[in-house]
Amino acid sequence: MTSWAPQQAALQEILQTIHESTDTRNAAVQRTITHKLNNFTRAPDYVAYLAYILSSLSQEEDRIRTIAGYLLKNNARLILRAAPEVLTFVKSAVLVAFNDQSIMIRNAAAQDIVAFLGILEPKNWPECLQQLVHMLDAPNVDQQEAAFNVLERACEDYPRKLDVEINGTWPLEYMIPKFIVLSEHPSSKMRAHAIACLSYFVPIGCQSLFAHIDTFIACLFKRASDEDPVVRKHVCQALVLLLASRPEKLMPEMANVAEYMLYSTKDKHENVALEACEFWLTFAEDPDLAPYLHPLLGKVAPVLLDCMVYSEDDLLWLQGDDEDAAVPDKETDIKPRYYGGKSHGFEREAANGGEDGAKRVGAYGEELDEGEDDDYDDFDDEDFADDMSTEWNLRKCAAAALDVLAVRFGADLLNVLLEPLKTKLWSDDWLQRESGILALGAMAEGLIHSRVNHWERYSYRTTGCIDAIEPHLPTLVPYLINTLNDPKPLVRSITCWTLGRYASWCTQPISEDHKNNFFVPTLEGLLRMVLDNNKRVQEAGCSAFATLEEDAGPELAPYLEPVLRNLVFAFEKYQHKNMLILYDAVGTLADAVGSALQNPMYVEILMPPLLKRWSKLKDDDEDLIPLLECLASVTIAIGPAFLPYAGPIYDRCHTIVHTSLLQYQAYQQNPEMDEPDRSFLVVALDLLSGLTQGLGMALEPHITRTQPSLLQLLTVCLNHPHAAVRQSGYALVGDMAMNCFPLIRPHVSSIMNELIAQLDPEPKVEFISACNNAAWAVGEIALRYGRDDPDFQQWVHPLISRLIPILLHPKAPRSLHENAAVSIGRIGLMHPSLVAPLLPEFAQAWCQALYEIRDNEEKDSAFRGLCTLVQTNPAGITKSLLWFCNAIVRWNQPSPELNNMFQQLLNGFKQHDAVGWAAQVATFPPVIQERLATRYGV
């Protein structure tokens, strides 16, 4: 095979471009350089030129060679399509550079080796792995450390690729014992590398490590008191990974391990303390380990509490004392936001999947993810971490651990922490007070929201969580409200966050006294914080107020005027970052109070500032996206009163949808273009849904005069490659069916095929919400066609043949089961003769899917459909009678029509075969028997 050699002209062109790239002052030059570098990647041997510059051009400055090395790392994947001679040269060159005299060159080469070893995999570059392991025995300690540094990064990034057989041997069978020996190395860097490398093989169940597991654990205990904090950090990290993967190996020594981790959690080196604190978070998250953690609560919880005090570094970074409301934000302060589109779901009675409503912004204003609505009852410390700030540290880890402990142990934790918490809350030191307020907020999930059952496998379950905290809340909530006056902005901001965590208690409609003593003062206090002169406090106040809005719902209606005036004033006061949170608070308010917002006075207060913001923003301004989201909620709430504002808003949404689709079409024809941001398209569709819900047929003049037709554009959206676009498209179809069906009916034939195709029993995770909306929309369309409409009959069989498999599929998400069941019921209501013969196939699954859903009109129409199917085919329910009766008695207030249908069916069963009915009912659980007898006399 011929060896690769550079062409001088190409080499000089690449070198010249790298030299020019060092001029960072000229943005135009940088854009040209970026374009040229991107073009170089088309050359099949580009990576070889970079490797040559890095390894062989000693006459060039180290800086130039190092840039070539970093470009090589960034383009490492090009090696996969390189010719054999290029591959051979690059592999050899980076190993040569790794032994260069210059540390800059060696460091760049080290990064290249990590990248190439991961992409090519060790089995295809065994000589590299062999050389690195061989260098661990080099006479020069610097060479040893350099090799170990590369091995550590490889072990961290792709341990499974190292745990393979190569040429008949398993390299780890030699490397693991070698690492264990090197944990005794005189150099602390070598000891740290050794422990770190070993620890990365724990989570993957590496047999080469587990063959030496006892020796490994003994090695950790030996290094536990190492003088070097980096070594101790890796010891703690390894113990955390062992606890997560092989806890049975630590249990015999848990008393000693716990003492060591408690000691390390208080280490003066924060990196050590942080790794040790992760141990308690991991311990708390595993319900199987709860019986072992419970006896340690008395020692662990106070240590975690002490870890939550701001460090000096935190305070320097936060710079929290400024009155900075008038200071413009830096663009770097604003995190990117993701918009996933509108999704249709149902509220459940005693939901066991967590709190209703999406998270928004954390204690310091960070955007939080909106979770799926399915039954995940695991503890995710990342959710809580996001709820705190942007950078993970000891304070946040301790707070997250306390959060999980509160959910796990509830009242037992409160009993342990009550006295130390009181000491902190009433301390003269503001840092101690602040940490106590943080702890109080961190524990709220477990102490207030304990109805979520996380205890199935834990015999020590405590039941008095709410009872434990409730006697203290009449003291604690006024304390928190008073603390909103604290001179320290950091205290005010964390107090807002904690009040938000207890908002569900403050907003309970228990009595007038409760409202006047807790709800109203909390509302007033948070509104003051919304207008604070510190931006961090504004952020926390606005986010906490949005949480209060969600929890209070219609209870906010009597206070709308002062609430709106405060929020509107904030439009004039807020800088860029907080404005995004303010949009969310206004949208949440509209969702919470609904039609109460239709009062002309409220419309007059709210709309001018929103329209002022609207007029300032261009169609491609990213700030338009949260404003569109906000307006979608406002239009639904304001309803007909929004009509005077509808024209320009509808036109702009139409323009955005049309432009976005054209941009995406251009991108599909030329994939080298940057992919357009789909967020504008998604939120424009969602606002059109809002307009449709709020205005109904009053929107007809706007829809009929725009070209291309909205329905034409909508049909294109239903075919869009991105699920979020299809999701919002199906939502708009359903909303138009509900609110302006005459406008959509002529287009249903073109839409229905797309809806049917989207119905999938086991969609990919990213397609679930789109599938949900499609399943819901077909039910809305079926209802609007009416009973036995011949135009709709052509779709009954294709739809039912898709919906029943979704309902019966054990892996389909719960939300999809629910939407499928509702649409089956609605189609059955309209076309019973076509659906009733299939009733035995799905009756039980149908009842199981919907019996927990809260009473609403959609559930009512679905149940009327099921009852109609049972009337048409009574034998079809025979095998599912228990589930049918259970679903009936779970209703709280069925409509008179539905209740009458229940009564007639139950009477019919009893009259048809009184003895058989009595015998069957006798087998039902007592609560079902009792409710059937009480409500229906059967």
PDB file of N, CA, C and O in Angstrom, residues 21-57:
ATOM      1  N   SER A  21      -6.894  32.458  10.819  1.00  0.00           N
ATOM      2  CA  SER A  21      -7.921  32.246  11.849  1.00  0.00           C
ATOM      3  C   SER A  21      -7.534  32.831  13.191  1.00  0.00           C
ATOM      4  O   SER A  21      -8.373  32.984  14.076  1.00  0.00           O
ATOM      5  N   THR A  22      -6.255  33.177  13.354  1.00  0.00           N
ATOM      6  CA  THR A  22      -5.820  33.725  14.650  1.00  0.00           C
ATOM      7  C   THR A  22      -6.215  35.187  14.803  1.00  0.00           C
ATOM      8  O   THR A  22      -6.092  35.754  15.885  1.00  0.00           O
ATOM      9  N   ASP A  23      -6.707  35.812  13.703  1.00  0.00           N
ATOM     10  CA  ASP A  23      -7.191  37.194  13.788  1.00  0.00           C
ATOM     11  C   ASP A  23      -8.650  37.165  14.237  1.00  0.00           C
ATOM     12  O   ASP A  23      -9.571  37.099  13.424  1.00  0.00           O
ATOM     13  N   THR A  24      -8.845  37.201  15.549  1.00  0.00           N
ATOM     14  CA  THR A  24     -10.202  37.053  16.103  1.00  0.00           C
ATOM     15  C   THR A  24     -10.943  38.379  16.199  1.00  0.00           C
ATOM     16  O   THR A  24     -12.099  38.412  16.594  1.00  0.00           O
ATOM     17  N   ARG A  25     -10.290  39.480  15.813  1.00  0.00           N
ATOM     18  CA  ARG A  25     -10.935  40.794  15.987  1.00  0.00           C
ATOM     19  C   ARG A  25     -11.905  41.097  14.860  1.00  0.00           C
ATOM     20  O   ARG A  25     -12.829  41.878  15.033  1.00  0.00           O
ATOM     21  N   ASN A  26     -11.692  40.508  13.713  1.00  0.00           N
ATOM     22  CA  ASN A  26     -12.485  40.841  12.529  1.00  0.00           C
ATOM     23  C   ASN A  26     -13.538  39.758  12.280  1.00  0.00           C
ATOM     24  O   ASN A  26     -13.217  38.635  11.883  1.00  0.00           O
ATOM     25  N   ALA A  27     -14.812  40.104  12.527  1.00  0.00           N
ATOM     26  CA  ALA A  27     -15.892  39.121  12.398  1.00  0.00           C
ATOM     27  C   ALA A  27     -16.042  38.654  10.958  1.00  0.00           C
ATOM     28  O   ALA A  27     -16.322  37.474  10.695  1.00  0.00           O
ATOM     29  N   ALA A  28     -15.863  39.567   9.997  1.00  0.00           N
ATOM     30  CA  ALA A  28     -16.013  39.184   8.583  1.00  0.00           C
ATOM     31  C   ALA A  28     -14.953  38.166   8.188  1.00  0.00           C
ATOM     32  O   ALA A  28     -15.236  37.189   7.476  1.00  0.00           O
ATOM     33  N   VAL A  29     -13.719  38.394   8.653  1.00  0.00           N
ATOM     34  CA  VAL A  29     -12.631  37.438   8.376  1.00  0.00           C
ATOM     35  C   VAL A  29     -12.969  36.085   8.982  1.00  0.00           C
ATOM     36  O   VAL A  29     -12.781  35.028   8.353  1.00  0.00           O
ATOM     37  N   GLN A  30     -13.490  36.096  10.197  1.00  0.00           N
ATOM     38  CA  GLN A  30     -13.819  34.839  10.864  1.00  0.00           C
ATOM     39  C   GLN A  30     -14.886  34.060  10.101  1.00  0.00           C
ATOM     40  O   GLN A  30     -14.826  32.838   9.992  1.00  0.00           O
ATOM     41  N   ARG A  31     -15.881  34.765   9.556  1.00  0.00           N
ATOM     42  CA  ARG A  31     -16.915  34.095   8.770  1.00  0.00           C
ATOM     43  C   ARG A  31     -16.321  33.459   7.519  1.00  0.00           C
ATOM     44  O   ARG A  31     -16.668  32.336   7.139  1.00  0.00           O
ATOM     45  N   THR A  32     -15.395  34.186   6.871  1.00  0.00           N
ATOM     46  CA  THR A  32     -14.733  33.645   5.680  1.00  0.00           C
ATOM     47  C   THR A  32     -13.911  32.412   6.030  1.00  0.00           C
ATOM     48  O   THR A  32     -13.923  31.405   5.297  1.00  0.00           O
ATOM     49  N   ILE A  33     -13.206  32.496   7.166  1.00  0.00           N
ATOM     50  CA  ILE A  33     -12.376  31.369   7.614  1.00  0.00           C
ATOM     51  C   ILE A  33     -13.256  30.151   7.886  1.00  0.00           C
ATOM     52  O   ILE A  33     -12.935  29.023   7.471  1.00  0.00           O
ATOM     53  N   THR A  34     -14.350  30.375   8.570  1.00  0.00           N
ATOM     54  CA  THR A  34     -15.257  29.262   8.882  1.00  0.00           C
ATOM     55  C   THR A  34     -15.747  28.604   7.607  1.00  0.00           C
ATOM     56  O   THR A  34     -15.809  27.373   7.498  1.00  0.00           O
ATOM     57  N   HIS A  35     -16.091  29.438   6.607  1.00  0.00           N
ATOM     58  CA  HIS A  35     -16.567  28.900   5.330  1.00  0.00           C
ATOM     59  C   HIS A  35     -15.469  28.071   4.647  1.00  0.00           C
ATOM     60  O   HIS A  35     -15.734  26.969   4.129  1.00  0.00           O
ATOM     61  N   LYS A  36     -14.248  28.583   4.663  1.00  0.00           N
ATOM     62  CA  LYS A  36     -13.144  27.849   4.026  1.00  0.00           C
ATOM     63  C   LYS A  36     -12.865  26.533   4.751  1.00  0.00           C
ATOM     64  O   LYS A  36     -12.659  25.497   4.112  1.00  0.00           O
ATOM     65  N   LEU A  37     -12.869  26.577   6.090  1.00  0.00           N
ATOM     66  CA  LEU A  37     -12.620  25.349   6.857  1.00  0.00           C
ATOM     67  C   LEU A  37     -13.706  24.310   6.594  1.00  0.00           C
ATOM     68  O   LEU A  37     -13.416  23.105   6.497  1.00  0.00           O
ATOM     69  N   ASN A  38     -14.941  24.768   6.463  1.00  0.00           N
ATOM     70  CA  ASN A  38     -16.034  23.837   6.148  1.00  0.00           C
ATOM     71  C   ASN A  38     -15.843  23.215   4.771  1.00  0.00           C
ATOM     72  O   ASN A  38     -16.122  22.032   4.565  1.00  0.00           O
ATOM     73  N   ASN A  39     -15.342  24.024   3.831  1.00  0.00           N
ATOM     74  CA  ASN A  39     -15.097  23.487   2.485  1.00  0.00           C
ATOM     75  C   ASN A  39     -13.975  22.466   2.483  1.00  0.00           C
ATOM     76  O   ASN A  39     -14.002  21.490   1.713  1.00  0.00           O
ATOM     77  N   PHE A  40     -12.965  22.681   3.339  1.00  0.00           N
ATOM     78  CA  PHE A  40     -11.850  21.726   3.400  1.00  0.00           C
ATOM     79  C   PHE A  40     -12.338  20.325   3.771  1.00  0.00           C
ATOM     80  O   PHE A  40     -11.732  19.322   3.376  1.00  0.00           O
ATOM     81  N   THR A  41     -13.401  20.259   4.565  1.00  0.00           N
ATOM     82  CA  THR A  41     -13.853  18.935   5.022  1.00  0.00           C
ATOM     83  C   THR A  41     -14.309  18.049   3.872  1.00  0.00           C
ATOM     84  O   THR A  41     -14.451  16.833   4.041  1.00  0.00           O
ATOM     85  N   ARG A  42     -14.542  18.641   2.695  1.00  0.00           N
ATOM     86  CA  ARG A  42     -14.933  17.832   1.540  1.00  0.00           C
ATOM     87  C   ARG A  42     -13.746  17.086   0.945  1.00  0.00           C
ATOM     88  O   ARG A  42     -13.935  16.133   0.186  1.00  0.00           O
ATOM     89  N   ALA A  43     -12.552  17.556   1.251  1.00  0.00           N
ATOM     90  CA  ALA A  43     -11.355  16.866   0.735  1.00  0.00           C
ATOM     91  C   ALA A  43     -11.188  15.535   1.456  1.00  0.00           C
ATOM     92  O   ALA A  43     -11.230  15.488   2.694  1.00  0.00           O
ATOM     93  N   PRO A  44     -10.992  14.453   0.742  1.00  0.00           N
ATOM     94  CA  PRO A  44     -10.935  13.128   1.385  1.00  0.00           C
ATOM     95  C   PRO A  44      -9.759  12.947   2.330  1.00  0.00           C
ATOM     96  O   PRO A  44      -9.796  12.078   3.202  1.00  0.00           O
ATOM     97  N   ASP A  45      -8.719  13.764   2.172  1.00  0.00           N
ATOM     98  CA  ASP A  45      -7.540  13.590   3.030  1.00  0.00           C
ATOM     99  C   ASP A  45      -7.290  14.816   3.921  1.00  0.00           C
ATOM    100  O   ASP A  45      -6.174  15.042   4.380  1.00  0.00           O
ATOM    101  N   TYR A  46      -8.332  15.602   4.172  1.00  0.00           N
ATOM    102  CA  TYR A  46      -8.193  16.799   5.016  1.00  0.00           C
ATOM    103  C   TYR A  46      -7.608  16.446   6.380  1.00  0.00           C
ATOM    104  O   TYR A  46      -6.703  17.126   6.887  1.00  0.00           O
ATOM    105  N   VAL A  47      -8.102  15.372   7.003  1.00  0.00           N
ATOM    106  CA  VAL A  47      -7.615  15.019   8.341  1.00  0.00           C
ATOM    107  C   VAL A  47      -6.133  14.659   8.309  1.00  0.00           C
ATOM    108  O   VAL A  47      -5.410  14.876   9.286  1.00  0.00           O
ATOM    109  N   ALA A  48      -5.653  14.125   7.186  1.00  0.00           N
ATOM    110  CA  ALA A  48      -4.223  13.782   7.086  1.00  0.00           C
ATOM    111  C   ALA A  48      -3.374  15.049   7.073  1.00  0.00           C
ATOM    112  O   ALA A  48      -2.297  15.099   7.692  1.00  0.00           O
ATOM    113  N   TYR A  49      -3.850  16.092   6.368  1.00  0.00           N
ATOM    114  CA  TYR A  49      -3.109  17.360   6.372  1.00  0.00           C
ATOM    115  C   TYR A  49      -3.032  17.933   7.792  1.00  0.00           C
ATOM    116  O   TYR A  49      -1.982  18.430   8.226  1.00  0.00           O
ATOM    117  N   LEU A  50      -4.142  17.885   8.513  1.00  0.00           N
ATOM    118  CA  LEU A  50      -4.134  18.406   9.882  1.00  0.00           C
ATOM    119  C   LEU A  50      -3.184  17.606  10.762  1.00  0.00           C
ATOM    120  O   LEU A  50      -2.436  18.171  11.578  1.00  0.00           O
ATOM    121  N   ALA A  51      -3.200  16.280  10.604  1.00  0.00           N
ATOM    122  CA  ALA A  51      -2.298  15.432  11.391  1.00  0.00           C
ATOM    123  C   ALA A  51      -0.838  15.712  11.026  1.00  0.00           C
ATOM    124  O   ALA A  51       0.055  15.689  11.889  1.00  0.00           O
ATOM    125  N   TYR A  52      -0.588  15.999   9.749  1.00  0.00           N
ATOM    126  CA  TYR A  52       0.767  16.302   9.299  1.00  0.00           C
ATOM    127  C   TYR A  52       1.264  17.604   9.917  1.00  0.00           C
ATOM    128  O   TYR A  52       2.397  17.700  10.408  1.00  0.00           O
ATOM    129  N   ILE A  53       0.402  18.637   9.891  1.00  0.00           N
ATOM    130  CA  ILE A  53       0.788  19.920  10.492  1.00  0.00           C
ATOM    131  C   ILE A  53       1.068  19.746  11.976  1.00  0.00           C
ATOM    132  O   ILE A  53       2.050  20.266  12.518  1.00  0.00           O
ATOM    133  N   LEU A  54       0.214  18.993  12.647  1.00  0.00           N
ATOM    134  CA  LEU A  54       0.378  18.768  14.083  1.00  0.00           C
ATOM    135  C   LEU A  54       1.676  18.033  14.397  1.00  0.00           C
ATOM    136  O   LEU A  54       2.409  18.409  15.325  1.00  0.00           O
ATOM    137  N   SER A  55       1.990  17.010  13.646  1.00  0.00           N
ATOM    138  CA  SER A  55       3.079  16.104  14.039  1.00  0.00           C
ATOM    139  C   SER A  55       4.421  16.431  13.402  1.00  0.00           C
ATOM    140  O   SER A  55       5.472  16.127  13.993  1.00  0.00           O
ATOM    141  N   SER A  56       4.421  17.064  12.216  1.00  0.00           N
ATOM    142  CA  SER A  56       5.670  17.126  11.449  1.00  0.00           C
ATOM    143  C   SER A  56       6.209  18.519  11.189  1.00  0.00           C
ATOM    144  O   SER A  56       7.398  18.658  10.879  1.00  0.00           O
ATOM    145  N   LEU A  57       5.380  19.544  11.241  1.00  0.00           N
ATOM    146  CA  LEU A  57       5.850  20.888  10.881  1.00  0.00           C
ATOM    147  C   LEU A  57       6.458  21.593  12.094  1.00  0.00           C
ATOM    148  O   LEU A  57       5.905  22.555  12.633  1.00  0.00           O
TER     149      LEU A  57
END
